[in-house]
Tab-separated table of C-alpha atoms in Angstrom:
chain	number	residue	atom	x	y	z
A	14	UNK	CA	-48.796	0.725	-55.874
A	15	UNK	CA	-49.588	3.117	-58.599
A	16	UNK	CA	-46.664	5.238	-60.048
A	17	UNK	CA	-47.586	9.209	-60.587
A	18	UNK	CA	-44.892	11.240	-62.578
A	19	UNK	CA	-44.944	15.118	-61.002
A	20	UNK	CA	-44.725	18.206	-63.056
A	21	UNK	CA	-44.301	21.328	-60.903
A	22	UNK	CA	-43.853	24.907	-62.772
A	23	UNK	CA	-42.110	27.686	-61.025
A	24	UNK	CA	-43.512	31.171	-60.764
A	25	UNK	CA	-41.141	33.576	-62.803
A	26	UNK	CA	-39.060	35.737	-59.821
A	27	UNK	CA	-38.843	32.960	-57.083
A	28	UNK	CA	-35.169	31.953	-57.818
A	29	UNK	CA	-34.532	33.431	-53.995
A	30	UNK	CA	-37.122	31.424	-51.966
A	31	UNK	CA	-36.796	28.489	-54.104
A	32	UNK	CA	-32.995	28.302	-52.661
A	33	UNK	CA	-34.340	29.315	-48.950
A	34	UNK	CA	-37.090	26.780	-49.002
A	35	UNK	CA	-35.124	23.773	-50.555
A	36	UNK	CA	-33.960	22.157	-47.345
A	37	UNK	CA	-37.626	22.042	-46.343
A	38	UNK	CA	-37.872	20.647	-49.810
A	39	UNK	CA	-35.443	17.860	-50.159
A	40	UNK	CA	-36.610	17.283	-46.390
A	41	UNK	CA	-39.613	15.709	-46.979
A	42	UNK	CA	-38.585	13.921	-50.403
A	43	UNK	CA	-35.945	12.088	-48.439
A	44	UNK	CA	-38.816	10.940	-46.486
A	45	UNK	CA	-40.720	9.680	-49.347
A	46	UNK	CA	-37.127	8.200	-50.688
A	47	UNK	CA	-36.649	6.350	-46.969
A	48	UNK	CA	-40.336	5.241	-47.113
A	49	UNK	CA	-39.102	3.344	-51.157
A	50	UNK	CA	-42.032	5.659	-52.598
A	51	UNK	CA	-39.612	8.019	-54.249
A	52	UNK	CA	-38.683	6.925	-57.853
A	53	UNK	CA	-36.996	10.063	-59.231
A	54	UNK	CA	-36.644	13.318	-58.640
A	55	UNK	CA	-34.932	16.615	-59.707
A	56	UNK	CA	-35.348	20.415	-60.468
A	57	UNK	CA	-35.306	21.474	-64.280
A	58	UNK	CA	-32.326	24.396	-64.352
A	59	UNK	CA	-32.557	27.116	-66.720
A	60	UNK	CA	-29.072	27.098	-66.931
A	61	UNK	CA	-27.078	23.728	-65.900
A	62	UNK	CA	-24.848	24.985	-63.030
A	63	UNK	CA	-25.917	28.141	-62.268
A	64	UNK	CA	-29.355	28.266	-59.430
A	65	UNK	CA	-29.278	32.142	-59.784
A	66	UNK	CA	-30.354	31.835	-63.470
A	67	UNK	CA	-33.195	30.485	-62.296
A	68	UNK	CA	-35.884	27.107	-62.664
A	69	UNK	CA	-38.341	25.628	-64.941
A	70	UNK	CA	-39.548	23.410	-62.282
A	71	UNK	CA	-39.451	20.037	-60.736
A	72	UNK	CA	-40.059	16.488	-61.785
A	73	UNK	CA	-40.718	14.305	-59.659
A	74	UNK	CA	-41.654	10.160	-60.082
A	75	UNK	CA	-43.422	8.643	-57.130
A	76	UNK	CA	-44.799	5.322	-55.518
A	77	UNK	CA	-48.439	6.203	-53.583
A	78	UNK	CA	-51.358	3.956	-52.645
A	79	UNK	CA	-53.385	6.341	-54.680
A	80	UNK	CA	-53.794	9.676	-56.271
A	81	UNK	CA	-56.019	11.149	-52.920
A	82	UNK	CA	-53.161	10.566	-51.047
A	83	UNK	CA	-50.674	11.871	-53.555
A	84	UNK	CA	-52.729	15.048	-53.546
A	85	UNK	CA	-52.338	15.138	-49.852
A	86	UNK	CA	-49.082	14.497	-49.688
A	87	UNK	CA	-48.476	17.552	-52.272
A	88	UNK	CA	-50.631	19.961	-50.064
A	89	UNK	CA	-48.135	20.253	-47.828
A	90	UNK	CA	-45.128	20.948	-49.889
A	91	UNK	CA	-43.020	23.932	-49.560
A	92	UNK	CA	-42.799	25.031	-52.995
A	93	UNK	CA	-46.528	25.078	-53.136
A	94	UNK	CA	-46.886	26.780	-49.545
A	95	UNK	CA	-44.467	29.577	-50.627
A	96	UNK	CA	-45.657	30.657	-53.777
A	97	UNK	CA	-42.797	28.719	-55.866
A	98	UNK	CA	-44.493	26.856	-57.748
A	99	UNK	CA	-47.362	28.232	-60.056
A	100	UNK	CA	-48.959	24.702	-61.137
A	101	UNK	CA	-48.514	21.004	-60.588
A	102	UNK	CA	-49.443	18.369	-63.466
A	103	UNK	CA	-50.139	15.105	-62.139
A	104	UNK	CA	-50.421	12.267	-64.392
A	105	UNK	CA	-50.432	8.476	-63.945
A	106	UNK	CA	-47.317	6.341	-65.042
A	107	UNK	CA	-46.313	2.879	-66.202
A	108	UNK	CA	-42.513	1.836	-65.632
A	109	UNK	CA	-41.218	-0.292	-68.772
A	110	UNK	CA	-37.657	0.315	-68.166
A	111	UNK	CA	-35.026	-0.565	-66.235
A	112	UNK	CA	-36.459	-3.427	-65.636
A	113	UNK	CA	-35.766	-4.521	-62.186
């Protein structure tokens, strides 16, 4: 299947219902993890070790049948829903390394 890498940007402000909404969140990416379509994924800190400073975004690496369902799929996230996130880049990928 192809591989789609994920950029999310967070609005500026949203520090608070980014940490309310995350168990919604890392709900449904332990879905996509259980399902083996979740390569990577993680949330770009302004600061390493301190949430209340605030996020970039997310990046996230996936495994979908194609980018319609993707786009699906990213209709109902949380971040999205709740104003977190201001845009989502999706772009196509091709995994060189680690070679498995």
């Amino acid at each position: 299947m192809p591989l789609f890498v994920v950029t999310c940007t967070d609005n500026e402000g949203t520090v608070e219902k980014r940490l309310a909404t995350r168990p919604k969140h890392v709900e449904r990416l332990q879905k996509l993890d259980d399902e083996g379509k979740l390569i990577v994924a993680g949330a770009m800190p302004k600061e390493f070790g301190n949430p209340q400073a605030g996020f970039y975004g997310s990046t996230i690496i996936v495994d979908f049948e194609s980018r319609e369902a993707l786009d699906a799929w990213l209709q109902e996230e949380p971040f999205l829903i709740e104003g977190i996130y201001a845009h989502i880049d999706v772009k196509p990928f091709n995994k060189a390394f680690p070679k498995e």
